[in-house]
């Protein structure tokens, strides 16, 4: 029996309490998990890429809208997916794990009943895509209560755009009371609407896509996000018999026919995770060597490929889904500016800051999506990196020839992996805390790094010893 199946036998209240304690009260534990990262020579070997975290999670949130079973193939086995499976079960959804391999979960999901329509604050904090699940519950039950999302380590995560669009589609949004938003559909169903987005937000686009699929009538989303994950979600609904035009463009036209018209798309395979590909590319740029990545989609990775080329990484397309990457010597300095697709993905920036910290020359990085993404610079400086930040969203990096191992803390998944990679270059031993956050975003990334020859291992450290390093660890970001 898998750990998820065992956990599902506990009550939803117990599960909720466990997750709240786990994410917000680490100081009550006797030990704290950590990764030990040691100086590593050239990398070599092959890795098959896991399914996309964001696609897998978001497709799971659609299940309350379907009256038929869904079959999802290759869902990554990260902690957020595991938690969302537990949460779906607490809402009455049946989740069967048909296969559990290194390539992910194969799941059969069925939502015959909906046992509740209220979310707790700790549930929203634990999984960043919970608002999409709330829209699915709203479409199914006609009302939902959901907490305001609150603070994120990366910066503000407003939901104003989602709420404004939902109001146009006939949703009544009541004033915030005791931190909760209550949404209701006063008429018999959602209705199609025309919505203009001032910024191509994937979060807003996807929430309105969810609602448009459940609505009666035509919805037009102007200024829609064009991220590969958003496109894949639209393709999923097309496979579920929804007519959608403009997929892959800035204007989506969705012809909704209500939930009763949705059909199971059959076995639906999750696309490869482009952020995992970008992360492993940063690793070979940092350490040198030659690695093979299997499960690549070039159309998703143009900006990443260009930056890897600037760093001095050579990429050969062995076939349509396999990259052979090779690098030697120190990486070259480069400039990176994040942005909506087809720009450089913000979630990939952390590992590249680690790589640029040892590049030959001066690099400039601009983070245009989040206000606090560059906070990992302070921990990289503990290893000897020379990074200055004239503003919270611009960093100037003077590459150094040596780093020195030290205890460091990743306060989000991308910062944790960045510090782990930096430890592969540093002399001595780097102890990286924030393993639980790493596991929220990646499916066995440290195992894949070891397969390529990286000297990384897991350990536990006494909580008493750890809180001498940082007594505020209990406030780390759960995302």
Short mmCIF file of C-alpha atoms in Angstrom, two decimals:
data_model
loop_
_atom_site.label_atom_id
_atom_site.label_comp_id
_atom_site.label_asym_id
_atom_site.label_seq_id
_atom_site.Cartn_x
_atom_site.Cartn_y
_atom_site.Cartn_z
CA UNK A 1 0.00 0.00 0.00
CA UNK A 2 1.42 3.44 -0.96
CA UNK A 3 1.94 6.23 1.56
CA UNK A 4 -0.89 8.17 -0.08
CA UNK A 5 -3.29 5.27 0.31
CA UNK A 6 -2.32 4.88 3.95
CA UNK A 7 -2.74 8.59 4.59
CA UNK A 8 -6.14 8.68 2.92
CA UNK A 9 -7.54 6.44 5.64
CA UNK A 10 -7.10 9.25 8.14
CA UNK A 11 -9.88 11.77 8.59
CA UNK A 12 -9.73 14.99 6.61
CA UNK A 13 -9.47 16.94 9.88
CA UNK A 14 -6.44 14.93 10.93
CA UNK A 15 -4.88 15.44 7.51
CA UNK A 16 -5.50 19.17 7.69
CA UNK A 17 -3.98 19.42 11.17
CA UNK A 18 -0.96 17.36 10.10
CA UNK A 19 -0.27 19.63 7.13
CA UNK A 20 -0.70 22.78 9.18
CA UNK A 21 1.78 21.52 11.75
CA UNK A 22 4.15 20.35 9.00
CA UNK A 23 4.23 23.62 7.11
CA UNK A 24 3.97 26.17 9.90
CA UNK A 25 5.52 24.63 13.02
CA UNK A 26 8.75 22.94 12.01
CA UNK A 27 10.32 23.87 15.33
CA UNK A 28 8.21 21.19 17.04
CA UNK A 29 10.03 18.44 15.14
CA UNK A 30 13.08 16.77 16.68
CA UNK A 31 14.98 16.69 13.38
CA UNK A 32 15.04 18.83 10.24
CA UNK A 33 15.70 17.32 6.79
CA UNK A 34 18.56 18.70 4.72
CA UNK A 35 20.57 18.05 1.57
CA UNK A 36 24.34 17.73 1.75
CA UNK A 37 25.93 19.03 -1.46
CA UNK A 38 29.64 18.48 -2.14
CA UNK A 39 32.04 19.67 -4.83
CA UNK A 40 31.42 17.63 -7.96
CA UNK A 41 33.37 17.16 -11.15
CA UNK A 42 31.87 16.83 -14.60
CA UNK A 43 28.38 15.41 -14.92
CA UNK A 44 27.52 12.54 -17.24
CA UNK A 45 24.61 10.23 -17.92
CA UNK A 46 20.98 10.38 -19.01
CA UNK A 47 17.77 11.47 -17.30
CA UNK A 48 14.15 11.07 -18.35
CA UNK A 49 12.19 14.20 -17.47
CA UNK A 50 9.20 14.00 -15.11
CA UNK A 51 5.75 15.29 -15.98
CA UNK A 52 5.00 18.96 -15.52
CA UNK A 53 4.19 19.87 -11.93
CA UNK A 54 1.90 22.70 -12.93
CA UNK A 55 -0.02 20.70 -15.52
CA UNK A 56 -0.42 17.67 -13.26
CA UNK A 57 -1.68 19.73 -10.33
CA UNK A 58 -4.04 21.85 -12.39
CA UNK A 59 -5.59 18.90 -14.21
CA UNK A 60 -6.29 17.28 -10.85
CA UNK A 61 -8.22 20.40 -9.83
CA UNK A 62 -10.66 19.87 -12.73
CA UNK A 63 -12.01 16.59 -11.34
CA UNK A 64 -15.10 18.00 -9.53
CA UNK A 65 -16.35 19.29 -12.90
CA UNK A 66 -16.45 15.85 -14.52
CA UNK A 67 -19.19 13.27 -14.17
CA UNK A 68 -16.93 10.62 -15.71
CA UNK A 69 -13.61 9.16 -14.50
CA UNK A 70 -10.41 10.90 -15.56
CA UNK A 71 -7.24 8.95 -16.36
CA UNK A 72 -4.06 11.01 -15.91
CA UNK A 73 -0.76 9.45 -16.97
CA UNK A 74 2.67 10.48 -15.68
CA UNK A 75 1.58 12.82 -12.87
CA UNK A 76 4.74 13.87 -10.99
CA UNK A 77 5.06 12.48 -7.46
CA UNK A 78 5.95 15.72 -5.72
CA UNK A 79 4.55 16.68 -2.33
CA UNK A 80 1.99 19.13 -3.70
CA UNK A 81 0.47 16.39 -5.85
CA UNK A 82 0.41 14.03 -2.87
CA UNK A 83 -1.28 16.66 -0.74
CA UNK A 84 -3.81 17.53 -3.44
CA UNK A 85 -4.74 13.86 -3.78
CA UNK A 86 -5.43 13.73 -0.04
CA UNK A 87 -7.45 16.93 -0.25
CA UNK A 88 -9.53 15.73 -3.20
CA UNK A 89 -10.39 12.63 -1.19
CA UNK A 90 -11.59 14.85 1.64
CA UNK A 91 -13.99 16.46 -0.88
CA UNK A 92 -15.41 13.04 -1.78
CA UNK A 93 -13.30 12.33 -4.87
CA UNK A 94 -12.07 8.81 -5.49
CA UNK A 95 -8.38 8.65 -6.48
CA UNK A 96 -6.84 5.33 -7.48
CA UNK A 97 -3.11 4.97 -8.08
CA UNK A 98 -2.90 2.55 -10.99
CA UNK A 99 0.89 2.81 -11.29
CA UNK A 100 3.67 4.34 -9.18
CA UNK A 101 7.03 4.40 -10.98
CA UNK A 102 9.99 6.72 -11.47
CA UNK A 103 8.01 8.23 -14.36
CA UNK A 104 5.22 9.33 -12.02
CA UNK A 105 1.73 8.31 -10.96
CA UNK A 106 -0.89 6.96 -13.33
CA UNK A 107 -4.15 7.99 -11.69
CA UNK A 108 -7.84 7.27 -12.14
CA UNK A 109 -9.88 10.05 -10.57
CA UNK A 110 -13.66 10.16 -10.16
CA UNK A 111 -15.83 12.74 -8.43
CA UNK A 112 -19.28 11.18 -8.02
CA UNK A 113 -20.08 13.26 -4.95
CA UNK A 114 -18.97 16.59 -3.54
CA UNK A 115 -18.90 16.36 0.23
CA UNK A 116 -18.04 19.98 1.04
CA UNK A 117 -17.60 23.38 -0.57
CA UNK A 118 -15.46 25.22 1.98
CA UNK A 119 -11.66 25.51 2.05
CA UNK A 120 -9.58 26.17 5.13
CA UNK A 121 -6.73 28.68 5.22
CA UNK A 122 -4.05 26.05 5.78
CA UNK A 123 -5.30 24.20 2.67
CA UNK A 124 -4.91 27.29 0.49
CA UNK A 125 -1.43 27.89 1.91
CA UNK A 126 -0.34 24.32 1.27
CA UNK A 127 -1.04 24.21 -2.47
CA UNK A 128 -0.74 27.24 -4.71
CA UNK A 129 -3.28 26.06 -7.32
CA UNK A 130 -6.13 25.75 -4.84
CA UNK A 131 -8.09 28.63 -6.37
CA UNK A 132 -8.58 26.55 -9.52
CA UNK A 133 -10.05 23.77 -7.40
CA UNK A 134 -12.31 26.37 -5.78
CA UNK A 135 -13.60 27.38 -9.24
CA UNK A 136 -14.31 23.71 -10.02
CA UNK A 137 -16.21 23.33 -6.74
CA UNK A 138 -18.11 26.56 -7.46
CA UNK A 139 -19.13 25.30 -10.90
CA UNK A 140 -20.27 21.98 -9.44
CA UNK A 141 -22.10 23.13 -6.31
CA UNK A 142 -23.09 26.70 -7.12
CA UNK A 143 -21.19 28.20 -4.20
CA UNK A 144 -17.82 28.00 -2.48
CA UNK A 145 -16.04 29.59 0.48
CA UNK A 146 -12.32 30.14 0.03
CA UNK A 147 -9.77 32.07 2.13
CA UNK A 148 -7.92 35.05 0.72
CA UNK A 149 -4.52 33.64 -0.26
CA UNK A 150 -2.37 35.98 1.82
CA UNK A 151 1.41 36.38 1.60
CA UNK A 152 3.73 34.41 -0.65
CA UNK A 153 7.50 34.36 -0.32
CA UNK A 154 7.83 35.30 -3.99
CA UNK A 155 5.63 38.37 -3.60
CA UNK A 156 1.94 39.26 -3.73
CA UNK A 157 -0.46 36.72 -5.26
CA UNK A 158 -3.53 38.87 -5.88
CA UNK A 159 -6.78 37.29 -7.08
CA UNK A 160 -8.43 40.53 -8.18
CA UNK A 161 -8.25 39.54 -11.85
CA UNK A 162 -9.86 36.17 -11.21
CA UNK A 163 -12.68 37.72 -9.18
CA UNK A 164 -13.32 40.48 -11.73
CA UNK A 165 -13.61 37.95 -14.55
CA UNK A 166 -15.85 35.63 -12.54
CA UNK A 167 -18.17 38.52 -11.73
CA UNK A 168 -18.60 39.14 -15.47
CA UNK A 169 -19.58 35.48 -15.83
CA UNK A 170 -22.39 35.83 -13.31
CA UNK A 171 -20.64 35.01 -10.02
CA UNK A 172 -21.69 36.94 -6.93
CA UNK A 173 -18.63 37.65 -4.79
CA UNK A 174 -19.51 38.60 -1.23
CA UNK A 175 -17.31 40.95 0.84
CA UNK A 176 -14.41 39.36 2.67
CA UNK A 177 -15.47 38.22 6.13
CA UNK A 178 -13.08 36.69 8.67
CA UNK A 179 -10.54 36.22 5.90
CA UNK A 180 -12.96 34.26 3.71
CA UNK A 181 -14.45 34.99 0.30
CA UNK A 182 -17.81 33.46 -0.50
CA UNK A 183 -18.73 33.07 -4.16
CA UNK A 184 -22.17 32.09 -5.43
CA UNK A 185 -23.85 31.53 -8.79
CA UNK A 186 -27.29 33.10 -8.24
CA UNK A 187 -28.68 31.96 -11.61
CA UNK A 188 -28.84 28.36 -12.80
CA UNK A 189 -25.34 28.39 -14.31
CA UNK A 190 -22.34 30.48 -15.24
CA UNK A 191 -22.71 32.50 -18.41
CA UNK A 192 -20.22 33.32 -21.15
CA UNK A 193 -18.62 36.77 -21.14
CA UNK A 194 -15.96 38.88 -22.84
CA UNK A 195 -12.98 39.61 -20.60
CA UNK A 196 -9.94 41.80 -21.23
CA UNK A 197 -6.78 41.03 -19.25
CA UNK A 198 -4.32 43.91 -18.71
CA UNK A 199 -1.49 41.39 -18.25
CA UNK A 200 -1.19 37.84 -19.65
CA UNK A 201 -1.50 36.17 -16.26
CA UNK A 202 -1.64 32.40 -16.42
CA UNK A 203 -3.44 32.29 -13.05
CA UNK A 204 -6.25 34.56 -14.26
CA UNK A 205 -6.43 32.97 -17.73
CA UNK A 206 -6.76 29.48 -16.26
CA UNK A 207 -9.37 30.41 -13.65
CA UNK A 208 -11.52 31.97 -16.38
CA UNK A 209 -10.90 29.01 -18.68
CA UNK A 210 -12.21 26.70 -15.93
CA UNK A 211 -15.31 28.87 -15.52
CA UNK A 212 -15.85 29.24 -19.28
CA UNK A 213 -15.83 25.48 -19.76
CA UNK A 214 -18.59 25.16 -17.15
CA UNK A 215 -20.59 28.11 -18.47
CA UNK A 216 -23.42 28.30 -20.96
CA UNK A 217 -22.44 30.43 -23.95
CA UNK A 218 -19.29 31.89 -25.45
CA UNK A 219 -16.45 33.39 -23.43
CA UNK A 220 -13.70 35.45 -25.06
CA UNK A 221 -10.50 36.05 -23.10
CA UNK A 222 -8.45 38.87 -24.62
CA UNK A 223 -4.81 39.08 -23.53
CA UNK A 224 -4.70 35.43 -22.48
CA UNK A 225 -1.51 33.83 -21.23
CA UNK A 226 0.40 31.72 -23.76
CA UNK A 227 2.48 29.64 -21.36
CA UNK A 228 2.97 26.04 -22.54
CA UNK A 229 1.16 24.80 -19.45
CA UNK A 230 -1.86 27.03 -20.13
CA UNK A 231 -1.97 25.83 -23.73
CA UNK A 232 -1.86 22.23 -22.55
CA UNK A 233 -4.78 22.80 -20.19
CA UNK A 234 -6.83 24.21 -23.09
CA UNK A 235 -5.92 21.16 -25.17
CA UNK A 236 -7.10 18.93 -22.32
CA UNK A 237 -10.52 20.59 -22.40
CA UNK A 238 -10.60 20.29 -26.17
CA UNK A 239 -10.04 16.56 -25.70
CA UNK A 240 -12.96 16.67 -23.23
CA UNK A 241 -15.25 17.80 -26.09
CA UNK A 242 -15.14 21.56 -25.42
CA UNK A 243 -14.87 23.80 -28.49
CA UNK A 244 -11.99 26.22 -27.94
CA UNK A 245 -10.49 28.44 -30.62
CA UNK A 246 -7.29 30.48 -30.46
CA UNK A 247 -5.29 28.01 -28.37
CA UNK A 248 -1.71 29.25 -28.29
CA UNK A 249 -2.70 32.85 -29.09
CA UNK A 250 -3.58 35.83 -26.93
CA UNK A 251 -7.30 35.45 -27.66
CA UNK A 252 -9.14 32.40 -26.41
CA UNK A 253 -12.71 31.74 -27.52
CA UNK A 254 -14.46 29.07 -25.45
CA UNK A 255 -17.89 27.79 -26.39
CA UNK A 256 -19.23 26.45 -23.10
CA UNK A 257 -22.13 24.01 -22.95
CA UNK A 258 -22.21 23.40 -19.21
CA UNK A 259 -20.71 20.65 -17.10
CA UNK A 260 -23.06 17.99 -18.44
CA UNK A 261 -21.38 18.29 -21.87
CA UNK A 262 -17.90 17.44 -20.56
CA UNK A 263 -16.55 14.05 -21.60
CA UNK A 264 -13.54 12.21 -20.24
CA UNK A 265 -10.64 12.60 -22.71
CA UNK A 266 -9.43 9.05 -22.02
CA UNK A 267 -5.82 8.44 -20.96
CA UNK A 268 -4.23 11.89 -20.83
CA UNK A 269 -0.44 12.07 -20.53
CA UNK A 270 1.18 14.96 -18.67
CA UNK A 271 3.71 16.93 -20.74
CA UNK A 272 7.38 17.07 -19.60
CA UNK A 273 8.36 19.65 -16.98
CA UNK A 274 10.27 22.42 -18.76
CA UNK A 275 11.52 23.84 -15.44
CA UNK A 276 13.17 20.52 -14.58
CA UNK A 277 14.86 20.58 -18.00
CA UNK A 278 16.06 24.14 -17.40
CA UNK A 279 17.33 23.20 -13.93
CA UNK A 280 19.40 20.27 -15.19
CA UNK A 281 20.72 22.48 -17.98
CA UNK A 282 21.94 24.95 -15.36
CA UNK A 283 23.62 22.06 -13.52
CA UNK A 284 25.72 21.00 -16.53
CA UNK A 285 26.60 24.65 -17.25
CA UNK A 286 27.87 24.92 -13.66
CA UNK A 287 29.71 21.61 -13.35
CA UNK A 288 30.62 20.86 -16.96
CA UNK A 289 30.35 17.47 -18.58
CA UNK A 290 27.89 15.87 -20.97
CA UNK A 291 24.33 14.83 -20.15
CA UNK A 292 21.35 13.58 -22.10
CA UNK A 293 17.84 14.83 -21.29
CA UNK A 294 14.95 12.73 -22.60
CA UNK A 295 11.48 14.26 -22.86
CA UNK A 296 12.27 17.69 -24.30
CA UNK A 297 9.83 19.87 -26.21
CA UNK A 298 11.83 22.47 -28.13
CA UNK A 299 8.82 24.72 -28.64
CA UNK A 300 8.65 25.22 -24.86
CA UNK A 301 12.33 26.00 -24.35
CA UNK A 302 13.57 28.59 -26.86
CA UNK A 303 14.46 31.19 -24.21
CA UNK A 304 16.15 28.59 -21.98
CA UNK A 305 18.10 27.21 -24.91
CA UNK A 306 19.31 30.69 -25.84
CA UNK A 307 20.54 31.40 -22.30
CA UNK A 308 22.31 28.03 -22.10
CA UNK A 309 24.08 28.92 -25.34
CA UNK A 310 25.16 32.25 -23.85
CA UNK A 311 26.59 30.36 -20.86
CA UNK A 312 28.68 28.21 -23.21
CA UNK A 313 26.57 25.05 -23.22
CA UNK A 314 26.42 23.19 -26.52
CA UNK A 315 23.10 21.50 -27.31
CA UNK A 316 22.61 18.82 -29.94
CA UNK A 317 19.13 17.59 -30.84
CA UNK A 318 19.61 13.83 -30.96
CA UNK A 319 15.96 13.45 -31.93
CA UNK A 320 12.77 15.44 -31.51
CA UNK A 321 12.58 14.90 -27.74
CA UNK A 322 16.21 14.41 -26.63
CA UNK A 323 18.91 16.97 -25.93
CA UNK A 324 22.62 16.17 -25.59
CA UNK A 325 24.17 19.00 -23.55
CA UNK A 326 27.90 19.49 -23.07
CA UNK A 327 29.98 22.15 -21.35
CA UNK A 328 33.56 22.60 -20.17
CA UNK A 329 35.34 25.19 -18.08
CA UNK A 330 33.66 28.04 -16.26
CA UNK A 331 30.33 29.24 -17.61
CA UNK A 332 30.30 32.56 -19.45
CA UNK A 333 28.55 35.63 -18.10
CA UNK A 334 25.08 36.32 -19.46
CA UNK A 335 22.10 38.59 -19.10
CA UNK A 336 18.68 37.17 -18.16
CA UNK A 337 15.34 38.91 -17.97
CA UNK A 338 12.29 36.89 -17.00
CA UNK A 339 8.89 37.40 -18.58
CA UNK A 340 5.70 35.73 -19.75
CA UNK A 341 6.16 33.02 -22.37
CA UNK A 342 7.99 33.05 -24.75
CA UNK A 343 10.27 34.88 -22.32
CA UNK A 344 12.62 33.23 -19.84
CA UNK A 345 10.56 31.42 -17.17
CA UNK A 346 10.70 32.95 -13.71
CA UNK A 347 10.65 29.50 -12.06
CA UNK A 348 13.97 28.66 -13.75
CA UNK A 349 15.80 31.80 -12.63
CA UNK A 350 17.17 30.58 -9.27
CA UNK A 351 19.43 27.83 -10.66
CA UNK A 352 20.81 30.24 -13.26
CA UNK A 353 21.69 32.83 -10.61
CA UNK A 354 23.72 30.06 -8.92
CA UNK A 355 25.46 29.28 -12.21
CA UNK A 356 26.17 32.93 -12.99
CA UNK A 357 27.72 33.38 -9.55
CA UNK A 358 30.78 31.47 -10.81
CA UNK A 359 30.70 32.68 -14.44
CA UNK A 360 33.64 34.49 -16.02
CA UNK A 361 32.55 38.11 -16.02
CA UNK A 362 29.68 40.28 -14.85
CA UNK A 363 26.08 39.20 -15.36
CA UNK A 364 22.87 41.18 -14.94
CA UNK A 365 19.60 39.50 -14.00
CA UNK A 366 16.18 41.14 -14.04
CA UNK A 367 13.18 39.49 -12.42
CA UNK A 368 10.03 41.04 -13.93
CA UNK A 369 7.41 38.66 -12.55
CA UNK A 370 7.88 38.55 -8.76
CA UNK A 371 9.08 41.12 -6.25
CA UNK A 372 11.02 38.78 -3.96
CA UNK A 373 12.47 36.10 -6.25
CA UNK A 374 16.03 37.43 -5.84
CA UNK A 375 16.09 36.98 -2.06
CA UNK A 376 18.16 33.81 -2.51
CA UNK A 377 21.13 36.09 -3.26
CA UNK A 378 21.70 36.58 0.48
CA UNK A 379 22.20 32.82 0.95
CA UNK A 380 24.45 32.51 -2.12
CA UNK A 381 26.59 35.29 -0.62
CA UNK A 382 27.12 33.05 2.43
CA UNK A 383 28.91 30.70 0.04
CA UNK A 384 31.09 33.53 -1.30
CA UNK A 385 29.05 34.78 -4.26
CA UNK A 386 29.38 38.47 -5.12
CA UNK A 387 25.89 39.73 -5.87
CA UNK A 388 24.57 43.24 -5.51
CA UNK A 389 20.96 44.23 -5.92
CA UNK A 390 20.33 47.92 -6.66
CA UNK A 391 16.61 47.10 -6.59
CA UNK A 392 14.58 44.15 -5.40
CA UNK A 393 14.18 42.91 -8.97
CA UNK A 394 17.62 43.48 -10.49
CA UNK A 395 20.83 41.70 -9.50
CA UNK A 396 24.39 42.36 -10.68
CA UNK A 397 26.55 39.25 -10.35
CA UNK A 398 30.35 39.34 -10.43
CA UNK A 399 31.41 35.78 -11.10
CA UNK A 400 33.96 34.30 -8.69
CA UNK A 401 36.34 31.40 -9.19
CA UNK A 402 35.63 29.70 -5.87
CA UNK A 403 32.76 29.16 -3.48
CA UNK A 404 33.01 27.76 0.04
CA UNK A 405 30.48 25.40 1.61
CA UNK A 406 28.30 26.58 4.49
CA UNK A 407 24.83 25.93 5.98
CA UNK A 408 22.21 27.74 3.86
CA UNK A 409 18.42 27.90 3.75
CA UNK A 410 16.17 27.73 0.73
CA UNK A 411 12.96 29.61 1.45
CA UNK A 412 11.19 28.37 -1.69
CA UNK A 413 11.66 25.37 -4.03
CA UNK A 414 13.68 27.23 -6.67
CA UNK A 415 15.99 28.80 -4.09
CA UNK A 416 16.59 25.40 -2.49
CA UNK A 417 17.63 23.80 -5.79
CA UNK A 418 19.80 26.83 -6.63
CA UNK A 419 21.71 26.46 -3.36
CA UNK A 420 22.04 22.71 -3.94
CA UNK A 421 23.62 23.35 -7.34
CA UNK A 422 25.94 26.01 -5.89
CA UNK A 423 27.12 23.43 -3.38
CA UNK A 424 28.27 21.21 -6.27
CA UNK A 425 30.82 23.92 -7.13
CA UNK A 426 31.76 24.98 -3.60
CA UNK A 427 34.68 23.58 -1.67
CA UNK A 428 33.86 21.59 1.43
CA UNK A 429 30.30 20.70 2.36
CA UNK A 430 27.13 22.72 1.83
CA UNK A 431 24.15 21.87 4.01
CA UNK A 432 20.94 23.02 2.36
CA UNK A 433 17.76 23.30 4.43
CA UNK A 434 14.34 23.52 2.82
CA UNK A 435 14.14 19.96 1.47
CA UNK A 436 10.38 19.84 2.00
CA UNK A 437 10.07 22.85 -0.29
CA UNK A 438 12.23 21.20 -2.94
CA UNK A 439 9.97 18.17 -2.83
CA UNK A 440 6.93 20.39 -3.36
CA UNK A 441 8.12 21.27 -6.86
CA UNK A 442 10.28 18.38 -8.08
CA UNK A 443 9.89 14.62 -8.36
CA UNK A 444 13.17 13.15 -7.09
CA UNK A 445 15.45 15.86 -8.48
CA UNK A 446 18.30 14.99 -6.11
CA UNK A 447 18.09 11.37 -7.29
CA UNK A 448 18.40 12.54 -10.89
CA UNK A 449 21.40 14.69 -10.01
CA UNK A 450 23.06 11.68 -8.34
CA UNK A 451 22.37 9.64 -11.47
CA UNK A 452 24.40 12.24 -13.37
CA UNK A 453 27.27 12.01 -10.88
CA UNK A 454 26.43 14.90 -8.55
CA UNK A 455 27.55 14.44 -4.94
CA UNK A 456 24.27 15.13 -3.19
CA UNK A 457 22.68 13.20 -0.37
CA UNK A 458 19.90 13.58 2.16
CA UNK A 459 20.34 13.78 5.90
CA UNK A 460 18.60 15.05 9.01
CA UNK A 461 19.89 17.61 11.48
CA UNK A 462 18.86 18.07 15.09
CA UNK A 463 16.19 20.74 15.27
CA UNK A 464 18.00 22.28 18.25
CA UNK A 465 21.17 22.64 16.19
CA UNK A 466 19.27 23.93 13.19
CA UNK A 467 17.40 26.65 15.06
CA UNK A 468 20.77 28.07 16.08
CA UNK A 469 21.15 28.70 12.33
CA UNK A 470 17.68 30.19 11.81
CA UNK A 471 15.06 30.29 14.57
CA UNK A 472 12.47 31.65 12.07
CA UNK A 473 12.35 28.45 9.99
CA UNK A 474 8.75 27.85 11.00
CA UNK A 475 7.70 30.72 8.74
CA UNK A 476 9.13 29.31 5.52
CA UNK A 477 6.96 29.44 2.42
CA UNK A 478 4.81 26.33 1.97
CA UNK A 479 4.70 26.75 -1.79
#
